[in-house]
Coordinates of N, CA and C in Angstrom, one line a residue:
X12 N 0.8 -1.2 0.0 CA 0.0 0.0 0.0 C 0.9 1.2 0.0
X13 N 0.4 2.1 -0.6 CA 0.7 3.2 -0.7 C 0.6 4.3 0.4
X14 N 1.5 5.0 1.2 CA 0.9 5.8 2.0 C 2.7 7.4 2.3
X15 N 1.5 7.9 2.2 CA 2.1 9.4 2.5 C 1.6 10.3 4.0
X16 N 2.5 10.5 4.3 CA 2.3 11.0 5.5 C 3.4 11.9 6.4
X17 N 3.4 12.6 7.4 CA 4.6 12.6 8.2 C 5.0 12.4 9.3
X18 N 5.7 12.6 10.4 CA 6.2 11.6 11.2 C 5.2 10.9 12.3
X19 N 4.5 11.8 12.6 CA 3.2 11.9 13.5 C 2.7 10.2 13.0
X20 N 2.7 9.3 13.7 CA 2.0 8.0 13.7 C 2.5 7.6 12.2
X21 N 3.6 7.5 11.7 CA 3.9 7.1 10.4 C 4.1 5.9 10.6
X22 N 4.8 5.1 11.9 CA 5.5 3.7 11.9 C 4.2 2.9 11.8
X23 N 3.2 3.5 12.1 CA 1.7 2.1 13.0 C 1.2 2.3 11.3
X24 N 1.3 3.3 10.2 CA 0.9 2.9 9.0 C 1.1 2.0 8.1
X25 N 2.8 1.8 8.8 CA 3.3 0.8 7.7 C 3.8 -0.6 7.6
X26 N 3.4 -1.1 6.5 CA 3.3 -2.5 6.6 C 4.9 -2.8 6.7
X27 N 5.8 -2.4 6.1 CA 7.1 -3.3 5.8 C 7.9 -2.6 6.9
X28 N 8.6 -3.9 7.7 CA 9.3 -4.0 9.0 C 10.8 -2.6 8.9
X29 N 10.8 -3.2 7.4 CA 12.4 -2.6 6.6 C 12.2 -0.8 7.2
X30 N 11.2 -0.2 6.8 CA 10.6 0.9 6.4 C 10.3 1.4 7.6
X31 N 9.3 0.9 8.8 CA 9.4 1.4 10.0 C 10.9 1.6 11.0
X32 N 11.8 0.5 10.5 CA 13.1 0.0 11.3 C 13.7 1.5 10.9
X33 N 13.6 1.7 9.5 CA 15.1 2.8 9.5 C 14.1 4.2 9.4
X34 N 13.0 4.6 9.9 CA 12.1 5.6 10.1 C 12.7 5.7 11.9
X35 N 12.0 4.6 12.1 CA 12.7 4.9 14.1 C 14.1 5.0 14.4
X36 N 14.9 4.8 13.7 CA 16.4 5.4 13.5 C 16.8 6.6 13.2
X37 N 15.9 6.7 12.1 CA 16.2 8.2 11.9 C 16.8 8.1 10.6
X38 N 16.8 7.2 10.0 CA 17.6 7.4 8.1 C 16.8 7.5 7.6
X39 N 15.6 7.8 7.6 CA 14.7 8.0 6.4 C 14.7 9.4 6.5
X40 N 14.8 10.2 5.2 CA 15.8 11.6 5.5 C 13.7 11.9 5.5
X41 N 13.6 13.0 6.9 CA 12.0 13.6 7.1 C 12.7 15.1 6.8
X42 N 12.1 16.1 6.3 CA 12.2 17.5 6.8 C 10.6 18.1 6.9
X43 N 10.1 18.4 7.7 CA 8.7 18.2 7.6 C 8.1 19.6 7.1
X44 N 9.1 20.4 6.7 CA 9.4 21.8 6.6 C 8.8 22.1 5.0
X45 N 9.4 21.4 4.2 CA 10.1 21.4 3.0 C 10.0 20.4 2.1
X46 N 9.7 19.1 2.7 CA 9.7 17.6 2.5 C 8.3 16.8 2.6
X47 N 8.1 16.0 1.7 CA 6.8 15.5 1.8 C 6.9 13.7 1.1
X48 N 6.9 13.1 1.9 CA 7.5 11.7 2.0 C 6.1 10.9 1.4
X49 N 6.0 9.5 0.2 CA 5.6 9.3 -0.5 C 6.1 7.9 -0.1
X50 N 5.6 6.6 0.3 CA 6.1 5.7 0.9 C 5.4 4.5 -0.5
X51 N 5.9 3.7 -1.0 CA 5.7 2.6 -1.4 C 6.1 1.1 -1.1
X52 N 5.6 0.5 -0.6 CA 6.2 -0.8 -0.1 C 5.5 -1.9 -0.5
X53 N 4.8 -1.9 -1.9 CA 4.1 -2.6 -2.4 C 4.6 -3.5 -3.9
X54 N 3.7 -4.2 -4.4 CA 4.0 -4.7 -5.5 C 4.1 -3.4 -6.7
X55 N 4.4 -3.3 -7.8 CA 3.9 -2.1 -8.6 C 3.1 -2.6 -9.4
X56 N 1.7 -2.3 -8.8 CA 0.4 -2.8 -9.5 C -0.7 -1.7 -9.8
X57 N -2.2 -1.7 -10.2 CA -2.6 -0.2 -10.8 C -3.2 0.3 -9.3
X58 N -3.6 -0.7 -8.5 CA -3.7 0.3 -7.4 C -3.1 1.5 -6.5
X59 N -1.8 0.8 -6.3 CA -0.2 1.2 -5.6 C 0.0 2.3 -6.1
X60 N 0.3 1.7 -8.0 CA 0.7 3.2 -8.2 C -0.2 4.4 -8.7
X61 N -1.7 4.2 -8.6 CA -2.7 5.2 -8.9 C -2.4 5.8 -7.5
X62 N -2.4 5.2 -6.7 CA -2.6 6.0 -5.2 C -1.0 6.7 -5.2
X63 N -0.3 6.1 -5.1 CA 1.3 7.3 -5.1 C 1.0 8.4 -6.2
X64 N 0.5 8.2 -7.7 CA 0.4 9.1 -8.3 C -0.1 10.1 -7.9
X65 N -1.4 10.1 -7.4 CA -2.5 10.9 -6.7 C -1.3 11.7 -5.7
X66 N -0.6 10.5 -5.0 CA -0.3 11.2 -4.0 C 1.1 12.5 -4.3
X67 N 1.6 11.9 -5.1 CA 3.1 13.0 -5.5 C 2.2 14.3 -6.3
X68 N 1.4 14.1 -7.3 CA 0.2 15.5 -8.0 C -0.3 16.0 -6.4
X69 N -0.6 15.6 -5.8 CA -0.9 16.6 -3.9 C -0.2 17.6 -3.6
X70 N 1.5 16.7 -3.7 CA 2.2 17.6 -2.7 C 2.2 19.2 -3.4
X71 N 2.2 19.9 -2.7 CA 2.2 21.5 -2.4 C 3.7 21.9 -3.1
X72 N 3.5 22.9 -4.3 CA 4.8 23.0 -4.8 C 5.7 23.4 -4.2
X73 N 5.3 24.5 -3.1 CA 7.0 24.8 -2.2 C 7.8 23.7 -1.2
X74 N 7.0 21.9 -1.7 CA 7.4 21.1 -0.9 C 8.2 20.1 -1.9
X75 N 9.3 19.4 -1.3 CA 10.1 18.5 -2.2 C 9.6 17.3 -2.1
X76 N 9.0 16.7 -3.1 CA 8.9 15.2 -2.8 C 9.6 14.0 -3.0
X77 N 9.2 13.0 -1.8 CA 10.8 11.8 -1.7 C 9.6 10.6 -1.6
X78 N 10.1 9.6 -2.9 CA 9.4 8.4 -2.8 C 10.4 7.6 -2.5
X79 N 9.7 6.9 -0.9 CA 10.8 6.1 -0.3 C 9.9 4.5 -0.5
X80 N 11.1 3.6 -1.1 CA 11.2 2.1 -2.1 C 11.1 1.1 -1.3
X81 N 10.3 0.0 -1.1 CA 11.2 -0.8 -1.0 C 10.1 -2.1 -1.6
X82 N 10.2 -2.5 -2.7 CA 9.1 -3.4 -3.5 C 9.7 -4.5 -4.2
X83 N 9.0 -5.5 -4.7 CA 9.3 -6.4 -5.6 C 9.8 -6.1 -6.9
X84 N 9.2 -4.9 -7.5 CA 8.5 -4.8 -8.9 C 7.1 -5.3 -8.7
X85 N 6.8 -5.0 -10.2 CA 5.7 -5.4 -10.9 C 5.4 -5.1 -11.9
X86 N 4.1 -4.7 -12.4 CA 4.0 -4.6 -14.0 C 4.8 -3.2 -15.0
X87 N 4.9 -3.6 -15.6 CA 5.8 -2.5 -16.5 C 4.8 -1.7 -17.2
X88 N 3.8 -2.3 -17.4 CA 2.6 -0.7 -18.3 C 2.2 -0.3 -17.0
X89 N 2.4 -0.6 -15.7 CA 1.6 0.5 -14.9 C 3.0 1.7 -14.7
X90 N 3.9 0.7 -14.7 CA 5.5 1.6 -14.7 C 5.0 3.0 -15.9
X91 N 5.3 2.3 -17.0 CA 4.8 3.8 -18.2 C 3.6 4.5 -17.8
X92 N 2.7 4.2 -17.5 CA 1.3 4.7 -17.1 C 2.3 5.7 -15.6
X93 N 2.8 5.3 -15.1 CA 3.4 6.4 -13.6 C 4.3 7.1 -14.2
X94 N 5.7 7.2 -15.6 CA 6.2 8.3 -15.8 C 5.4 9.1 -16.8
X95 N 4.2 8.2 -17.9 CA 3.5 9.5 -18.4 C 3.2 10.2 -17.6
X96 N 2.3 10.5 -17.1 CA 1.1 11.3 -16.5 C 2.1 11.9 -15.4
X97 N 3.3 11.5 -15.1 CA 4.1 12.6 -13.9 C 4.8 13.7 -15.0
X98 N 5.1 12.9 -15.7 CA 6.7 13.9 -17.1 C 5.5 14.4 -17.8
X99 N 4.6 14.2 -18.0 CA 3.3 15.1 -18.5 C 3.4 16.4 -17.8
X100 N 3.1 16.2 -16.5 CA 2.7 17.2 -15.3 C 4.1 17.9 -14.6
X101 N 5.1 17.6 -15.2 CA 5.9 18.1 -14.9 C 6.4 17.8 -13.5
X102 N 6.2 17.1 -12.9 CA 6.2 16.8 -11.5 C 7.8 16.2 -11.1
X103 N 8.8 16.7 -10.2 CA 9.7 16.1 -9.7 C 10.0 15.6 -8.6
X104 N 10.6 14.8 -8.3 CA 10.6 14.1 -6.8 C 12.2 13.7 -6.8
X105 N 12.5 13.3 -5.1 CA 13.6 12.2 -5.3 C 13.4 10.8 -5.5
X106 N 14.1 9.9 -4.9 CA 13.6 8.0 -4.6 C 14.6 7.9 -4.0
X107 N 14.3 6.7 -3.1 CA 15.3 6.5 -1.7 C 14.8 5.3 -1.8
X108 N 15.9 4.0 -1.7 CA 15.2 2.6 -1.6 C 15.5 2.4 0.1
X109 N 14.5 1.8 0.5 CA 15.0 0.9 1.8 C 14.6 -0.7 1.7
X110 N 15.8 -1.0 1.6 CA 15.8 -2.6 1.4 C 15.9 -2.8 0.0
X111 N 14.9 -4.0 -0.8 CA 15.6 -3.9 -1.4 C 14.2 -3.5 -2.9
X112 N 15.1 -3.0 -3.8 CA 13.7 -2.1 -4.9 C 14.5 -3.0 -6.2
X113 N 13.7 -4.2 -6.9 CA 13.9 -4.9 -7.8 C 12.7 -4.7 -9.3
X114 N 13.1 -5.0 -10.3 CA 12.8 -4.8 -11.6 C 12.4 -4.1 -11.5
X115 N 10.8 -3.9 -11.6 CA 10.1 -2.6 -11.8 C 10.3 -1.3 -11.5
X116 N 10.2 -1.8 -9.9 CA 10.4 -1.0 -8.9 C 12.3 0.6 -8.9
X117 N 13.5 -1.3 -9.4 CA 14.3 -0.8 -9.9 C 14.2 0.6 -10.9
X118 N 13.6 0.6 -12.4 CA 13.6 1.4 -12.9 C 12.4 3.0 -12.4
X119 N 11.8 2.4 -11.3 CA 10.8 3.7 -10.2 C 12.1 4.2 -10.0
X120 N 13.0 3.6 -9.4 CA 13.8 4.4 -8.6 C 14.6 5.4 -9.4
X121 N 15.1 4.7 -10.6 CA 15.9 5.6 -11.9 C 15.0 6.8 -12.2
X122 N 13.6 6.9 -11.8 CA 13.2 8.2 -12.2 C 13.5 9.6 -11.5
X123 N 14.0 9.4 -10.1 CA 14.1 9.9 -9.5 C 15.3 11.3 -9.8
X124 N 15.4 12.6 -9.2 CA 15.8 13.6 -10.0 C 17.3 13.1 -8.7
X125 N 17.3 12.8 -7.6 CA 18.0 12.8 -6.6 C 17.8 11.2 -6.2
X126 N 18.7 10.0 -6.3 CA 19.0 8.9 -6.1 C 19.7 8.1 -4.9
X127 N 18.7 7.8 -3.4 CA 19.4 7.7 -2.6 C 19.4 6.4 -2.1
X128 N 20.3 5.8 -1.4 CA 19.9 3.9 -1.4 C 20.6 4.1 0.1
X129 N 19.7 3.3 0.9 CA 20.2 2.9 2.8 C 21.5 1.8 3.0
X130 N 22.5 2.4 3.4 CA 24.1 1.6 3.7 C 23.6 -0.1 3.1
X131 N 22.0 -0.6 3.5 CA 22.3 -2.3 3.8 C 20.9 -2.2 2.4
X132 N 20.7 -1.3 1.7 CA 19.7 -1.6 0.9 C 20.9 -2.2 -0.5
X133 N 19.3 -2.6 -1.5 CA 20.6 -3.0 -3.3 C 18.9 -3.0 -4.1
X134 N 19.4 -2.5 -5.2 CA 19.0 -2.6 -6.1 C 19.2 -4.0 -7.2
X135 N 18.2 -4.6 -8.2 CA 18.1 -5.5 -8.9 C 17.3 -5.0 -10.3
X136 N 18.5 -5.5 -11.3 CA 17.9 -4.8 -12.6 C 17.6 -5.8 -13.6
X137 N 16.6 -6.2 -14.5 CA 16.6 -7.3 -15.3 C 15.7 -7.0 -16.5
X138 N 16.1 -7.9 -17.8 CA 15.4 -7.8 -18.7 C 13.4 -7.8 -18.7
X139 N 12.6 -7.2 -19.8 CA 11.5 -7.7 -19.5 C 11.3 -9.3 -19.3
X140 N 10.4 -9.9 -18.2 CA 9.7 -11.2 -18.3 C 8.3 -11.3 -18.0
X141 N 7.9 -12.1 -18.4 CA 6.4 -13.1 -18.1 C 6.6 -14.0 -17.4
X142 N 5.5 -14.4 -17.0 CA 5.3 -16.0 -16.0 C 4.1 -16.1 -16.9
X143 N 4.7 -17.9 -17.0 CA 3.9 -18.8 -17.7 C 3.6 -20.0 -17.3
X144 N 2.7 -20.3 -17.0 CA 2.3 -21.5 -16.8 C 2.6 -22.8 -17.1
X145 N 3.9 -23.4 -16.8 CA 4.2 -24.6 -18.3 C 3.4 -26.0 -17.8
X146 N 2.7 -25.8 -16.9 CA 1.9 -27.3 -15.7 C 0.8 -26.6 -14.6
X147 N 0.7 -27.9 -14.4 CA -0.3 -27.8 -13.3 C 0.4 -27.1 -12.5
X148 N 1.5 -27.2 -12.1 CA 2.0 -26.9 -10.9 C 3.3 -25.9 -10.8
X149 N 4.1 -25.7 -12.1 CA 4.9 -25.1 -12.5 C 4.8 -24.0 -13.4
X150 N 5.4 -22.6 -12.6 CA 5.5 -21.4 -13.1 C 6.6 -21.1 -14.0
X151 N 6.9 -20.7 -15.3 CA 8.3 -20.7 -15.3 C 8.2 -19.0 -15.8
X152 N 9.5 -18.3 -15.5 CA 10.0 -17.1 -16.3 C 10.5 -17.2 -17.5
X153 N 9.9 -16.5 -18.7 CA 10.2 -16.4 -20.1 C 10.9 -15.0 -20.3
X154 N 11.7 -15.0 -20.5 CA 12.7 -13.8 -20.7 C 12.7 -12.8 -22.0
X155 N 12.9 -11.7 -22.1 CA 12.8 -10.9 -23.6 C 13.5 -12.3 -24.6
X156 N 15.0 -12.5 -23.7 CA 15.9 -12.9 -24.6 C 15.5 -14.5 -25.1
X157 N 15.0 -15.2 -24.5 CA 14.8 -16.5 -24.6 C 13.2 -15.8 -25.6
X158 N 12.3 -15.7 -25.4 CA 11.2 -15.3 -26.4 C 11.7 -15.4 -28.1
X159 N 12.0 -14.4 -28.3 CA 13.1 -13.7 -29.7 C 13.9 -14.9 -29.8
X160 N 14.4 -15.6 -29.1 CA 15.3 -17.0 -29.6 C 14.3 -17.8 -30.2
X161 N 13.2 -18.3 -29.6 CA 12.9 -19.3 -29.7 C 12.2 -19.0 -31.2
X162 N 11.4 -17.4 -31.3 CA 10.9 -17.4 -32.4 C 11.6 -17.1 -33.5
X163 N 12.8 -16.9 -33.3 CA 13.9 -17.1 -34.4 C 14.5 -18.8 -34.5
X164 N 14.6 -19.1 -33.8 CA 15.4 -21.0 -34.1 C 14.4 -21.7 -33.1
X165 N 13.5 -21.6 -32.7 CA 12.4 -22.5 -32.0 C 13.3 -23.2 -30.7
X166 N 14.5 -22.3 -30.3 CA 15.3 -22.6 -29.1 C 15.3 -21.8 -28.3
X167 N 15.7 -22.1 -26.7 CA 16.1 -20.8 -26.4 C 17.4 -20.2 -26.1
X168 N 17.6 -19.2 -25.3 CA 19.2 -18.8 -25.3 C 19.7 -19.5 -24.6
X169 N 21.4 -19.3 -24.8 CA 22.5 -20.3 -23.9 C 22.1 -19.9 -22.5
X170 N 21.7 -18.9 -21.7 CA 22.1 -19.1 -20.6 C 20.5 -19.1 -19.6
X171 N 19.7 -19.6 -20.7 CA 18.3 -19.4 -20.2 C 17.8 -20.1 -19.1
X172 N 17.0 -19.3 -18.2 CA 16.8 -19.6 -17.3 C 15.6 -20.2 -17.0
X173 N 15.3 -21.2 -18.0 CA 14.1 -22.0 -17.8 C 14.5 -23.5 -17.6
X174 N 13.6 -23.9 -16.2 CA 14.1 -24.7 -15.7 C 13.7 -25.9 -17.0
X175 N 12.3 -26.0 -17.1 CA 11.8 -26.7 -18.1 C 11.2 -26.7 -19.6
X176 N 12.5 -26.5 -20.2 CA 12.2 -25.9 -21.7 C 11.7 -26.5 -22.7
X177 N 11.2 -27.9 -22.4 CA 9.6 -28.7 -23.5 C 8.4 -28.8 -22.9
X178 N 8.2 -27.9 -21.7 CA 7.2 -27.9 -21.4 C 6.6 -26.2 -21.6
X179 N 8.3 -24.7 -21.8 CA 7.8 -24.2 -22.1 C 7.2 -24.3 -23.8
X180 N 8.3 -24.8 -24.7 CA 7.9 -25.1 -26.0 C 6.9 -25.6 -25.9
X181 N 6.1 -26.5 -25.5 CA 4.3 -26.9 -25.6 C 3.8 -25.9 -25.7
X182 N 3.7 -24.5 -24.3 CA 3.0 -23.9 -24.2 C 2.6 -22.6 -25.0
X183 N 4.5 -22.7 -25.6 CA 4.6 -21.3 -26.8 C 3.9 -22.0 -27.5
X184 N 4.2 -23.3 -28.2 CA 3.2 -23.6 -29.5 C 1.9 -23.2 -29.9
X185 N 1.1 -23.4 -28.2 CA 0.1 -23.6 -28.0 C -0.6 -22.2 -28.6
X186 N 0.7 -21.2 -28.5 CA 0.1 -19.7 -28.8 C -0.2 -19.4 -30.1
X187 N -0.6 -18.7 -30.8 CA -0.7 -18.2 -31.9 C 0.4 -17.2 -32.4
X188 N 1.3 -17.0 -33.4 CA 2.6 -17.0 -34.0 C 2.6 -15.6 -33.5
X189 N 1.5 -14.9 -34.4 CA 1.1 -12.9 -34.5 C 1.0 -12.8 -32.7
X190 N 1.0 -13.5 -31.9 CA 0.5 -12.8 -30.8 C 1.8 -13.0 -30.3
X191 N 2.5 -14.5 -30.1 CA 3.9 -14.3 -29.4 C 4.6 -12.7 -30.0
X192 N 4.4 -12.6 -31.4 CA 5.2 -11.5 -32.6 C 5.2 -10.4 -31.3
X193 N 3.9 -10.2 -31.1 CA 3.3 -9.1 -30.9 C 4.1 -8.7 -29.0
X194 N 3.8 -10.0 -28.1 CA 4.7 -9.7 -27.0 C 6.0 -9.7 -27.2
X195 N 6.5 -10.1 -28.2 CA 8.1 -9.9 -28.1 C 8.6 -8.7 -28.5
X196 N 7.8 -8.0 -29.3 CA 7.5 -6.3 -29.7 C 7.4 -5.3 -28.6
X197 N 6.5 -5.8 -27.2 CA 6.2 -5.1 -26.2 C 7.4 -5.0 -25.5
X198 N 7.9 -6.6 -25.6 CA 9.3 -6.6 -24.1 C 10.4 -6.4 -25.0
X199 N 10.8 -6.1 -26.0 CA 11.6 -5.4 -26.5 C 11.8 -3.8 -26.8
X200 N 10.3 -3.5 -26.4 CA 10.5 -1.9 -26.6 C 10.8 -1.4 -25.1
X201 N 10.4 -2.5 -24.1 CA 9.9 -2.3 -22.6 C 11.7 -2.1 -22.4
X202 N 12.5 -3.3 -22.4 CA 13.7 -3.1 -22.4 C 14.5 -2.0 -23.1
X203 N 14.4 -1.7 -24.0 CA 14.7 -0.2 -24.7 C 14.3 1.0 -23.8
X204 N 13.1 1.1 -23.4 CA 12.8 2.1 -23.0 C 13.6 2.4 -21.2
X205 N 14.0 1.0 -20.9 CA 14.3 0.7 -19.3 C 16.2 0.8 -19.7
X206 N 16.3 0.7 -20.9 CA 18.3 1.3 -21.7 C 18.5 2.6 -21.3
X207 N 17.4 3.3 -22.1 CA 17.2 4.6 -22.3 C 17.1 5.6 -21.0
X208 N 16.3 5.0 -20.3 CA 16.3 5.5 -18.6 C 17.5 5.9 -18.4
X209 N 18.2 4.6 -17.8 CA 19.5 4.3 -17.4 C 20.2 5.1 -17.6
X210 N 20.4 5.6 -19.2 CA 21.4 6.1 -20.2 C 21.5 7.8 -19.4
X211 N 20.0 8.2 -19.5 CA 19.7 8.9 -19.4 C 20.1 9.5 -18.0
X212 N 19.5 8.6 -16.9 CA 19.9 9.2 -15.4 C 21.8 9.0 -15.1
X213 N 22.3 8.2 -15.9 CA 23.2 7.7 -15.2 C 24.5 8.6 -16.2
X214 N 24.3 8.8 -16.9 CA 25.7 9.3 -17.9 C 26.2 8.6 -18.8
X215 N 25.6 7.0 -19.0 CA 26.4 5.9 -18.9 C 26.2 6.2 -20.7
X216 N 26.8 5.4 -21.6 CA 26.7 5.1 -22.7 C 25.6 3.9 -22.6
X217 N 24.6 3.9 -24.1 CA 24.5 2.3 -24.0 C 24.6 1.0 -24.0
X218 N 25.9 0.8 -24.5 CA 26.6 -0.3 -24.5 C 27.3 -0.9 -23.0
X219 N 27.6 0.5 -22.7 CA 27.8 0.1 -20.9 C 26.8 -0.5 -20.1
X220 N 25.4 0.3 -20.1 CA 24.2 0.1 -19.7 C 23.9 -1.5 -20.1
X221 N 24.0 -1.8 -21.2 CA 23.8 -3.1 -21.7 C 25.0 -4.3 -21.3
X222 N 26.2 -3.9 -20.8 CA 27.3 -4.9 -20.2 C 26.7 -5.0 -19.1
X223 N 26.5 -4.3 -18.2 CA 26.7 -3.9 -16.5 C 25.3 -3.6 -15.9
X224 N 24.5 -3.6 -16.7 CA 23.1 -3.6 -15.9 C 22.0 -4.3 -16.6
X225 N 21.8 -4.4 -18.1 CA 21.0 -5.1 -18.8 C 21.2 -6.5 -19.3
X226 N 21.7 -7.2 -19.1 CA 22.1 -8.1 -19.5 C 21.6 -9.1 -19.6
X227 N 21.8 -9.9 -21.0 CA 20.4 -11.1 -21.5 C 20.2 -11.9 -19.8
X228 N 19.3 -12.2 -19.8 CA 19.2 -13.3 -19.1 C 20.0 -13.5 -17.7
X229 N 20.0 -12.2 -17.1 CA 21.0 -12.4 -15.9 C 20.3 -11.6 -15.4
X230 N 20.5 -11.6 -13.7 CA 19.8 -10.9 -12.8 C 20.9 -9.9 -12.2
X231 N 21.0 -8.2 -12.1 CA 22.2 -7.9 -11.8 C 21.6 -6.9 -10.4
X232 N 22.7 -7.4 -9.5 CA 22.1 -6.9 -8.2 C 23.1 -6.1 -7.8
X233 N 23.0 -4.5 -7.5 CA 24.0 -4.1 -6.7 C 23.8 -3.5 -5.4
X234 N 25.0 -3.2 -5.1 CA 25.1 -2.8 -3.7 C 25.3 -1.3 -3.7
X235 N 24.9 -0.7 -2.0 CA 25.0 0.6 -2.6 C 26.1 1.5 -3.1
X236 N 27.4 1.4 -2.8 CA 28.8 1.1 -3.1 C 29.1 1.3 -4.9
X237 N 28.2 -0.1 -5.3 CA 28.3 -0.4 -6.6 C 27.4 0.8 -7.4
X238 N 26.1 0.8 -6.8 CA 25.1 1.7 -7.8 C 25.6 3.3 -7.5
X239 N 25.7 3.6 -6.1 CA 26.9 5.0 -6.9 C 28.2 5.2 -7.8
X240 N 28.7 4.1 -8.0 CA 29.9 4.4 -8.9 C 29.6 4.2 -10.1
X241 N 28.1 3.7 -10.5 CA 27.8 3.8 -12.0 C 26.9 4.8 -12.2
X242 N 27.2 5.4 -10.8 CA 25.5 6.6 -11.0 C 24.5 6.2 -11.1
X243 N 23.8 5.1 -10.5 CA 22.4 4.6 -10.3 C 22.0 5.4 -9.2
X244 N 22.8 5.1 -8.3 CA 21.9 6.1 -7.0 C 23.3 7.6 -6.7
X245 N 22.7 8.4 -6.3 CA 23.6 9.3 -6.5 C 24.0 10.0 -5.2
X246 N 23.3 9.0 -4.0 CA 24.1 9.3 -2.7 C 24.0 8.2 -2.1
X247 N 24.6 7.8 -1.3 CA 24.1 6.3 -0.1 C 24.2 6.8 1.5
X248 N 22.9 6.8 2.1 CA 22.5 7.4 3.7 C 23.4 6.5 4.3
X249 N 24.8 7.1 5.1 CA 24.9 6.2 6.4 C 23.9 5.8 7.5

């Protein structure tokens, strides 16, 4: 859930342990003056982020807003759906992870004008995926890169991360040719557009961005150490 507030009864609002822990410490940077704190600790799904939306268009323009992280991810069109309508509105904020802000979530945090991550938080960045069903009982992740293999040589890539790859091949078959076409179009532009970010916040070239952060079929996790020296986050809170 989404929740904005300030210090006054903020711990009893929040669900994630991570988030209340470094609030009663004192690292969650408050200025209650100036500052207007924007808390996500959720999946990024359309509820979560309609309500942060709502809530960052609130804040009062002589106030700075800080969306403080700490999520799984989740969907990527509600991701685009949260930078239109803010880069529309002109709206700026910082992002501050506590704990840890993966895929989706990861590229929430790249929006941020000011990039801050807690001594023991990390970031996780990865190509687009889906979950598929390949069983009764078995979920598997299908990757940009393994997709585009398969519909080029009916294989997938060398280092693919599918545990069970004739049960996902049943299930791709199962699909219709134009429609796989059609998601491999989405999570290829999805990943472009999540290059571009990067490129954009970080300085980086994108061939760099594509060694050290995007990389087929790998999961790249850093520390906060790591994500300031490539300019992911652009301070780390003792």
């Amino acid at each position: 859930m989404a929740k904005s507030t300030a210090v006054q009864g903020i711990v009893g609002t929040i669900a994630s342990a991570a988030v209340a822990t470094a609030l009663l410490a004192g690292t969650v940077q408050l200025t209650l003056h100036n500052e207007q704190v924007v808390i996500l600790n959720d999946a990024i799904d359309s509820k979560p982020v309609k309500e942060v939306i709502n809530e960052l268009l609130a804040v009062p323009f002589y106030k700075r807003a800080t969306l403080v992280l700490e999520s799984p991810g989740g969907r990527v069109d509600q991701l685009a759906m949260f930078r239109a309508i803010l880069e529309s509105r002109g709206v700026e904020y910082d992002t501050e992870i506590v704990g840890m802000a993966a895929s989706a979530a990861a590229d929430l945090f790249m929006t941020g004008t000011h990039r801050k991550m807690h001594k023991d938080a990390s970031i996780l960045f990865h190509e687009t995926r889906v979950f598929v069903p390949v069983d009764m009982f078995q979920v598997e992740v299908l990757t940009t890169t393994d997709l585009v293999n398969y519909l080029k040589t009916g294989e997938f890539a060398a280092k693919s991360q599918i545990k069970n790859p004739e049960g996902m091949k049943l299930m791709l078959r199962a699909q219709p040719r134009d429609m796989l076409e059609g998601l491999a179009d989405r999570m290829l532009k999805g990943d472009q557009e999540q290059v571009d970010l990067l490129v954009k916040q970080t300085g980086l070239t994108e061939a760099t961005v594509r060694e050290k952060l995007m990389v087929n079929n790998v999961d790249i996790t850093l520390t906060p150490k790591e994500a300031l020296e490539l300019n992911v986050a652009t301070e780390v809170l003792k």
